[in-house]
Amino acid sequence: MGLRRFGRLVKWVGGNGRRPFSTSSSSSCDEMMVQQIASGKSLNLYSAINQALHIALETDPRTYVFGEDVSFGGVFRCTTGLADRFGKQRVFNTPLCEQGIVGFGIGLAAMGNRAVAEIQFADYIFPAFDQIVNEAAKFRYRSGNQFNCGGLTIRSPYGAVGHGGHYHSQSPEAFFCHAPGIKVVIPRSPRQAKGLLLSCIRDPNPVVFFEPKWLYRLSVEEVPEHDYMLPLSEAEIIREGNDITLVGWGAQLSIMEQACKDAEKDGISCELIDLRTLLPWDKDTVEASVRKTGRLLISHEAPVTGGFGAEISASIVERCFLRLEAPVARVCGLDTPFPLVFEPFYMPNKNKILDAIKSTVNY
């Protein structure tokens, strides 16, 4: 139960105007983290997000949270109670204009603040695409590092929810992974969501943070109540195995884990990796795993063509070509708009993943 899995303790140092980071890796800090986790509280994912935002606002007066309907808690209740606690000058509603929300966030961050912007659904992030890709991602580069909007974090719920149809179910992460200058992060659980979100808010780069809305209330686990961070761009091996490597992120991890357990009944040992950060992603961890297993399967909800799984596949083939025992498998969403009544056919479910595991191992 080390720091790599559960994050590191944040020590707030006020008065210097800098973003706080813990540099401690001592055993005493590790023991303190274990004790704090043991005294954690059972939370669902949206409550963990709320707790992270509360800590961010409480520990730094330069933090602001804003977006459509956030002052009364938002559609998914992630910002409940924040306006009452910190005031409507720091937690406030915006007009229904995603381009304006992100543009305002860029300006706020450029002035040295931490701007936490909420886009109500990831499906509606596209009006802000120009601001994210052409402004936020390039702000530091075009000024020769004289200016930056690194304090900007854009939160948005993504993915299937069971009844969302084509305007409330999309997974647009791959669009933003083509934009150097931003980071893209997706958590799989409440504990991960809290630690990763705090890291994103305090990271010196703009971040797009997609939250799996399917898990807002469904995923529940023990979450440390204190202030902690989890490392960005560091994948986590959540299940070790020898026959095949599985890579995913967000809500898809729970589906993949079910497939791994079923494959184990047939004598197939699966190694499951949560990428956590998609841009920049942890190539070394995935490469080391594939060199061990000789096989790779990637799964995500987004359509298969042009999905981020294609980038992972190409990179691993370049690095591990002579080690691969089978073609890289991808189990993803279909190349159609996200359907409503046909959602069960569209989704990369457990049975599809299990079939792909068996096909790859028996290739």
Short mmCIF file of C-alpha atoms in Angstrom, two decimals:
data_model
loop_
_atom_site.label_atom_id
_atom_site.label_comp_id
_atom_site.label_asym_id
_atom_site.label_seq_id
_atom_site.Cartn_x
_atom_site.Cartn_y
_atom_site.Cartn_z
CA MET A 1 0.00 0.00 0.00
CA GLY A 2 2.63 2.51 -1.11
CA LEU A 3 2.61 6.12 -2.20
CA ARG A 4 2.47 5.21 -5.87
CA ARG A 5 -0.98 3.72 -5.47
CA PHE A 6 -2.61 6.11 -3.04
CA GLY A 7 -0.90 9.41 -3.76
CA ARG A 8 1.25 11.66 -1.70
CA LEU A 9 0.53 13.99 1.17
CA VAL A 10 0.21 17.62 0.24
CA LYS A 11 1.86 20.17 2.50
CA TRP A 12 0.41 23.60 2.06
CA VAL A 13 2.88 26.43 2.35
CA GLY A 14 1.11 29.76 2.27
CA GLY A 15 2.32 33.22 1.39
CA ASN A 16 4.75 32.49 -1.43
CA GLY A 17 2.28 32.62 -4.31
CA ARG A 18 3.39 29.27 -5.70
CA ARG A 19 1.45 26.09 -6.35
CA PRO A 20 2.02 23.59 -3.53
CA PHE A 21 3.66 20.25 -4.20
CA SER A 22 4.87 17.59 -1.81
CA THR A 23 8.43 16.48 -2.36
CA SER A 24 8.41 14.07 0.54
CA SER A 25 8.97 10.39 -0.20
CA SER A 26 10.06 9.37 3.28
CA SER A 27 8.83 6.27 5.06
CA SER A 28 7.22 8.47 7.72
CA CYS A 29 5.10 10.15 5.05
CA ASP A 30 4.22 6.71 3.66
CA GLU A 31 3.13 5.50 7.11
CA MET A 32 1.06 8.64 7.63
CA MET A 33 -0.70 8.01 4.31
CA VAL A 34 -1.51 4.43 5.27
CA GLN A 35 -2.99 5.64 8.57
CA GLN A 36 -5.04 8.31 6.83
CA ILE A 37 -6.41 5.77 4.31
CA ALA A 38 -7.32 3.41 7.13
CA SER A 39 -9.43 6.23 8.63
CA GLY A 40 -10.98 7.17 5.30
CA LYS A 41 -14.67 7.66 4.58
CA SER A 42 -16.85 5.70 2.15
CA LEU A 43 -17.69 8.03 -0.73
CA ASN A 44 -19.14 7.75 -4.20
CA LEU A 45 -17.37 9.41 -7.10
CA TYR A 46 -19.31 12.67 -7.22
CA SER A 47 -18.81 13.16 -3.47
CA ALA A 48 -15.06 12.58 -3.91
CA ILE A 49 -15.02 15.24 -6.64
CA ASN A 50 -16.89 17.59 -4.32
CA GLN A 51 -14.39 16.94 -1.55
CA ALA A 52 -11.46 17.66 -3.88
CA LEU A 53 -13.00 20.96 -4.98
CA HIS A 54 -13.66 21.88 -1.35
CA ILE A 55 -10.00 21.26 -0.48
CA ALA A 56 -8.78 23.20 -3.53
CA LEU A 57 -10.91 26.21 -2.60
CA GLU A 58 -10.00 26.01 1.08
CA THR A 59 -6.24 25.71 0.62
CA ASP A 60 -5.79 28.41 -1.99
CA PRO A 61 -7.76 31.68 -2.12
CA ARG A 62 -6.80 32.00 -5.80
CA THR A 63 -9.06 29.05 -6.74
CA TYR A 64 -12.37 29.70 -8.51
CA VAL A 65 -15.03 27.21 -9.62
CA PHE A 66 -17.52 28.19 -12.31
CA GLY A 67 -19.77 26.84 -15.03
CA GLU A 68 -23.41 26.29 -15.89
CA ASP A 69 -25.50 25.75 -12.72
CA VAL A 70 -22.51 25.10 -10.43
CA SER A 71 -23.63 27.51 -7.73
CA PHE A 72 -26.55 25.28 -6.73
CA GLY A 73 -24.58 22.04 -7.12
CA GLY A 74 -24.68 21.29 -10.83
CA VAL A 75 -26.58 18.62 -12.74
CA PHE A 76 -24.63 15.83 -11.01
CA ARG A 77 -24.33 17.62 -7.63
CA CYS A 78 -20.53 17.72 -7.76
CA THR A 79 -20.42 21.35 -6.57
CA THR A 80 -23.07 21.05 -3.84
CA GLY A 81 -22.46 23.38 -0.90
CA LEU A 82 -19.40 25.09 -2.36
CA ALA A 83 -21.07 28.44 -3.06
CA ASP A 84 -22.52 28.52 0.46
CA ARG A 85 -19.14 27.74 1.99
CA PHE A 86 -16.86 29.93 -0.14
CA GLY A 87 -19.21 32.57 -1.51
CA LYS A 88 -20.64 33.32 -4.92
CA GLN A 89 -17.63 35.39 -5.87
CA ARG A 90 -15.53 32.22 -6.00
CA VAL A 91 -18.16 29.63 -6.98
CA PHE A 92 -20.57 31.01 -9.55
CA ASN A 93 -22.79 30.32 -12.54
CA THR A 94 -21.91 31.33 -16.07
CA PRO A 95 -24.01 31.91 -19.19
CA LEU A 96 -24.69 28.87 -21.37
CA CYS A 97 -21.64 29.50 -23.52
CA GLU A 98 -18.88 26.89 -23.41
CA GLN A 99 -16.52 29.01 -25.48
CA GLY A 100 -16.99 31.85 -23.02
CA ILE A 101 -16.54 29.58 -19.99
CA VAL A 102 -13.16 28.32 -21.20
CA GLY A 103 -12.08 31.70 -22.57
CA PHE A 104 -12.81 33.30 -19.20
CA GLY A 105 -10.92 30.47 -17.49
CA ILE A 106 -7.87 31.07 -19.67
CA GLY A 107 -7.81 34.75 -18.74
CA LEU A 108 -8.34 34.02 -15.06
CA ALA A 109 -5.51 31.46 -15.05
CA ALA A 110 -3.23 33.79 -17.00
CA MET A 111 -3.53 36.26 -14.12
CA GLY A 112 -2.10 33.69 -11.70
CA ASN A 113 -5.30 32.10 -10.45
CA ARG A 114 -6.53 28.52 -10.44
CA ALA A 115 -9.56 28.40 -12.68
CA VAL A 116 -11.69 25.25 -12.41
CA ALA A 117 -14.21 25.41 -15.26
CA GLU A 118 -17.05 22.93 -15.57
CA ILE A 119 -18.51 21.92 -18.94
CA GLN A 120 -21.84 20.33 -18.05
CA PHE A 121 -21.49 17.40 -20.48
CA ALA A 122 -18.43 16.41 -22.53
CA ASP A 123 -20.72 16.33 -25.57
CA TYR A 124 -20.99 20.13 -25.28
CA ILE A 125 -17.27 20.82 -25.03
CA PHE A 126 -16.94 21.27 -28.78
CA PRO A 127 -17.98 24.96 -28.90
CA ALA A 128 -14.96 25.50 -26.61
CA PHE A 129 -12.64 23.42 -28.79
CA ASP A 130 -10.94 26.47 -30.34
CA GLN A 131 -10.28 28.03 -26.93
CA ILE A 132 -8.81 24.79 -25.55
CA VAL A 133 -6.74 23.72 -28.56
CA ASN A 134 -5.73 27.06 -30.10
CA GLU A 135 -5.47 29.21 -26.98
CA ALA A 136 -4.97 27.22 -23.75
CA ALA A 137 -2.71 24.59 -25.30
CA LYS A 138 -0.49 27.16 -27.06
CA PHE A 139 -0.52 30.01 -24.53
CA ARG A 140 2.85 29.18 -22.98
CA TYR A 141 4.55 28.16 -26.23
CA ARG A 142 3.62 31.23 -28.25
CA SER A 143 4.92 33.56 -25.53
CA GLY A 144 8.24 31.77 -25.14
CA ASN A 145 7.22 30.79 -21.61
CA GLN A 146 6.71 34.41 -20.57
CA PHE A 147 3.01 33.81 -19.96
CA ASN A 148 0.90 30.74 -19.28
CA CYS A 149 -2.58 29.60 -18.29
CA GLY A 150 -1.32 26.58 -16.37
CA GLY A 151 -3.81 27.15 -13.57
CA LEU A 152 -6.72 26.12 -15.82
CA THR A 153 -8.55 22.84 -15.21
CA ILE A 154 -11.59 21.93 -17.30
CA ARG A 155 -13.89 19.34 -15.68
CA SER A 156 -16.50 17.52 -17.71
CA PRO A 157 -18.56 14.31 -17.32
CA TYR A 158 -18.07 11.93 -20.25
CA GLY A 159 -19.26 8.55 -21.50
CA ALA A 160 -22.30 6.34 -21.41
CA VAL A 161 -24.94 6.63 -18.71
CA GLY A 162 -27.49 4.05 -19.87
CA HIS A 163 -30.02 6.41 -21.42
CA GLY A 164 -28.15 9.48 -22.65
CA GLY A 165 -28.40 9.02 -26.39
CA HIS A 166 -26.08 10.72 -28.82
CA TYR A 167 -25.87 14.14 -27.07
CA HIS A 168 -25.16 13.00 -23.51
CA SER A 169 -22.96 9.90 -23.89
CA GLN A 170 -19.90 10.71 -25.98
CA SER A 171 -16.25 10.11 -25.12
CA PRO A 172 -14.27 12.89 -26.86
CA GLU A 173 -10.90 12.37 -25.15
CA ALA A 174 -9.02 11.51 -28.36
CA PHE A 175 -9.74 14.93 -29.89
CA PHE A 176 -7.76 16.63 -27.13
CA CYS A 177 -4.92 14.10 -27.13
CA HIS A 178 -3.87 15.61 -30.48
CA ALA A 179 -3.12 18.97 -28.86
CA PRO A 180 0.37 19.35 -27.35
CA GLY A 181 0.35 21.76 -24.42
CA ILE A 182 -2.57 20.34 -22.43
CA LYS A 183 -2.97 17.27 -20.27
CA VAL A 184 -5.88 14.82 -20.45
CA VAL A 185 -6.79 12.87 -17.31
CA ILE A 186 -9.60 10.34 -16.62
CA PRO A 187 -10.12 8.66 -13.21
CA ARG A 188 -11.70 5.24 -12.64
CA SER A 189 -12.91 5.51 -9.01
CA PRO A 190 -13.63 7.93 -6.14
CA ARG A 191 -10.18 7.63 -4.54
CA GLN A 192 -8.50 8.14 -7.89
CA ALA A 193 -10.82 11.01 -8.81
CA LYS A 194 -10.03 13.02 -5.69
CA GLY A 195 -6.26 12.58 -5.85
CA LEU A 196 -6.00 13.12 -9.59
CA LEU A 197 -8.27 16.17 -9.61
CA LEU A 198 -6.21 17.87 -6.90
CA SER A 199 -3.07 17.11 -8.92
CA CYS A 200 -4.67 18.58 -12.04
CA ILE A 201 -5.77 21.77 -10.28
CA ARG A 202 -2.24 22.26 -8.90
CA ASP A 203 -0.38 21.20 -12.04
CA PRO A 204 1.43 24.03 -13.87
CA ASN A 205 -0.26 23.09 -17.16
CA PRO A 206 -3.85 23.35 -18.43
CA VAL A 207 -5.71 20.07 -17.94
CA VAL A 208 -8.89 18.53 -19.35
CA PHE A 209 -10.32 16.27 -16.66
CA PHE A 210 -13.04 13.90 -17.86
CA GLU A 211 -15.22 12.30 -15.18
CA PRO A 212 -17.06 8.99 -15.88
CA LYS A 213 -20.63 10.00 -15.11
CA TRP A 214 -21.81 6.38 -15.14
CA LEU A 215 -19.80 5.98 -11.91
CA TYR A 216 -20.85 9.20 -10.14
CA ARG A 217 -23.14 7.27 -7.79
CA LEU A 218 -22.36 3.68 -8.74
CA SER A 219 -18.69 3.61 -7.70
CA VAL A 220 -18.16 3.70 -3.93
CA GLU A 221 -14.95 3.11 -1.96
CA GLU A 222 -12.94 4.30 1.02
CA VAL A 223 -11.47 7.74 0.29
CA PRO A 224 -8.96 9.49 2.58
CA GLU A 225 -10.49 12.67 3.97
CA HIS A 226 -7.23 14.61 3.99
CA ASP A 227 -5.54 16.53 1.18
CA TYR A 228 -3.58 14.18 -1.10
CA MET A 229 -2.45 14.01 -4.71
CA LEU A 230 -1.88 11.21 -7.21
CA PRO A 231 0.84 11.48 -9.85
CA LEU A 232 -0.07 12.45 -13.40
CA SER A 233 1.32 10.61 -16.44
CA GLU A 234 1.88 7.51 -14.33
CA ALA A 235 -0.17 4.44 -15.20
CA GLU A 236 -1.17 1.98 -12.50
CA ILE A 237 -1.05 -1.81 -12.75
CA ILE A 238 -4.22 -2.80 -10.91
CA ARG A 239 -4.02 -6.52 -11.72
CA GLU A 240 -0.84 -8.46 -12.51
CA GLY A 241 -0.70 -11.24 -15.11
CA ASN A 242 1.52 -13.05 -17.59
CA ASP A 243 -0.49 -13.95 -20.72
CA ILE A 244 -1.93 -10.66 -22.01
CA THR A 245 -1.88 -6.93 -21.16
CA LEU A 246 -5.13 -4.98 -21.03
CA VAL A 247 -5.09 -1.16 -21.10
CA GLY A 248 -8.02 1.15 -20.42
CA TRP A 249 -9.18 4.19 -18.47
CA GLY A 250 -12.20 5.58 -16.69
CA ALA A 251 -15.42 3.58 -16.40
CA GLN A 252 -14.14 0.92 -18.79
CA LEU A 253 -11.73 -0.42 -16.16
CA SER A 254 -14.50 -2.10 -14.13
CA ILE A 255 -15.79 -3.86 -17.28
CA MET A 256 -12.28 -4.99 -18.18
CA GLU A 257 -11.66 -6.29 -14.67
CA GLN A 258 -14.77 -8.46 -14.90
CA ALA A 259 -13.45 -9.89 -18.18
CA CYS A 260 -10.07 -10.58 -16.56
CA LYS A 261 -11.74 -12.55 -13.76
CA ASP A 262 -13.72 -14.64 -16.26
CA ALA A 263 -10.59 -15.25 -18.35
CA GLU A 264 -8.80 -16.47 -15.23
CA LYS A 265 -11.39 -19.27 -14.93
CA ASP A 266 -10.15 -20.48 -18.33
CA GLY A 267 -6.53 -20.34 -17.21
CA ILE A 268 -5.67 -17.01 -18.84
CA SER A 269 -3.60 -14.63 -16.69
CA CYS A 270 -4.39 -10.99 -17.52
CA GLU A 271 -2.42 -7.88 -16.57
CA LEU A 272 -4.73 -4.86 -16.30
CA ILE A 273 -3.38 -1.30 -16.53
CA ASP A 274 -5.24 1.93 -15.81
CA LEU A 275 -3.63 4.60 -17.95
CA ARG A 276 -5.15 7.43 -15.83
CA THR A 277 -3.39 10.17 -17.85
CA LEU A 278 -3.84 10.00 -21.63
CA LEU A 279 -1.72 13.01 -22.49
CA PRO A 280 1.15 12.60 -21.92
CA TRP A 281 0.68 8.88 -21.34
CA ASP A 282 2.93 6.41 -19.56
CA LYS A 283 4.47 4.45 -22.45
CA ASP A 284 7.14 2.84 -20.30
CA THR A 285 4.73 1.00 -18.00
CA VAL A 286 2.68 -0.34 -20.92
CA GLU A 287 5.80 -1.31 -22.85
CA ALA A 288 7.27 -3.20 -19.89
CA SER A 289 4.03 -5.11 -19.46
CA VAL A 290 3.72 -6.03 -23.14
CA ARG A 291 7.35 -7.18 -23.23
CA LYS A 292 6.40 -9.55 -20.42
CA THR A 293 3.08 -10.83 -21.81
CA GLY A 294 3.67 -10.53 -25.56
CA ARG A 295 0.06 -9.47 -26.16
CA LEU A 296 -1.97 -6.26 -25.88
CA LEU A 297 -5.69 -5.44 -25.77
CA ILE A 298 -7.00 -1.87 -25.52
CA SER A 299 -10.60 -0.97 -24.73
CA HIS A 300 -12.48 2.35 -24.64
CA GLU A 301 -16.03 3.61 -25.18
CA ALA A 302 -15.14 6.04 -27.97
CA PRO A 303 -15.45 4.82 -31.59
CA VAL A 304 -12.64 2.54 -32.67
CA THR A 305 -11.50 4.60 -35.67
CA GLY A 306 -9.19 7.37 -34.53
CA GLY A 307 -9.69 6.50 -30.87
CA PHE A 308 -6.76 6.86 -28.48
CA GLY A 309 -6.38 3.09 -28.58
CA ALA A 310 -4.94 3.48 -32.07
CA GLU A 311 -2.13 5.70 -30.73
CA ILE A 312 -1.33 3.21 -27.99
CA SER A 313 -1.34 0.37 -30.51
CA ALA A 314 1.01 2.16 -32.93
CA SER A 315 3.43 3.17 -30.17
CA ILE A 316 3.62 -0.33 -28.68
CA VAL A 317 4.08 -1.96 -32.09
CA GLU A 318 7.01 0.39 -32.69
CA ARG A 319 8.56 -0.47 -29.33
CA CYS A 320 7.65 -4.16 -28.98
CA PHE A 321 7.27 -5.48 -32.54
CA LEU A 322 9.62 -8.43 -32.13
CA ARG A 323 8.08 -9.32 -28.79
CA LEU A 324 4.43 -9.46 -29.89
CA GLU A 325 2.85 -12.91 -30.15
CA ALA A 326 -0.38 -11.62 -31.75
CA PRO A 327 -1.84 -8.49 -33.37
CA VAL A 328 -2.87 -5.75 -30.96
CA ALA A 329 -6.61 -6.07 -30.20
CA ARG A 330 -8.98 -3.13 -29.78
CA VAL A 331 -12.43 -3.52 -28.23
CA CYS A 332 -14.12 -0.14 -28.53
CA GLY A 333 -17.32 1.66 -29.38
CA LEU A 334 -18.73 1.30 -32.89
CA ASP A 335 -18.16 3.78 -35.71
CA THR A 336 -21.63 5.25 -35.39
CA PRO A 337 -23.18 8.17 -33.52
CA PHE A 338 -23.86 7.07 -29.97
CA PRO A 339 -27.25 5.27 -30.08
CA LEU A 340 -30.12 5.33 -27.59
CA VAL A 341 -32.06 2.05 -27.69
CA PHE A 342 -29.08 0.25 -29.29
CA GLU A 343 -26.60 1.34 -26.61
CA PRO A 344 -26.05 -2.28 -25.40
CA PHE A 345 -24.90 -3.23 -28.90
CA TYR A 346 -22.60 -0.21 -29.14
CA MET A 347 -20.82 -0.64 -25.82
CA PRO A 348 -17.54 -2.62 -25.48
CA ASN A 349 -18.97 -4.96 -22.85
CA LYS A 350 -17.46 -7.80 -20.83
CA ASN A 351 -18.33 -10.53 -23.35
CA LYS A 352 -16.73 -8.65 -26.25
CA ILE A 353 -13.56 -8.13 -24.22
CA LEU A 354 -13.48 -11.76 -23.06
CA ASP A 355 -13.84 -13.00 -26.65
CA ALA A 356 -10.98 -10.73 -27.72
CA ILE A 357 -8.79 -11.98 -24.85
CA LYS A 358 -9.31 -15.57 -25.90
CA SER A 359 -8.77 -14.83 -29.59
CA THR A 360 -5.55 -12.95 -28.88
CA VAL A 361 -4.13 -15.55 -26.52
CA ASN A 362 -5.00 -18.39 -28.95
CA TYR A 363 -3.72 -16.58 -32.03
#
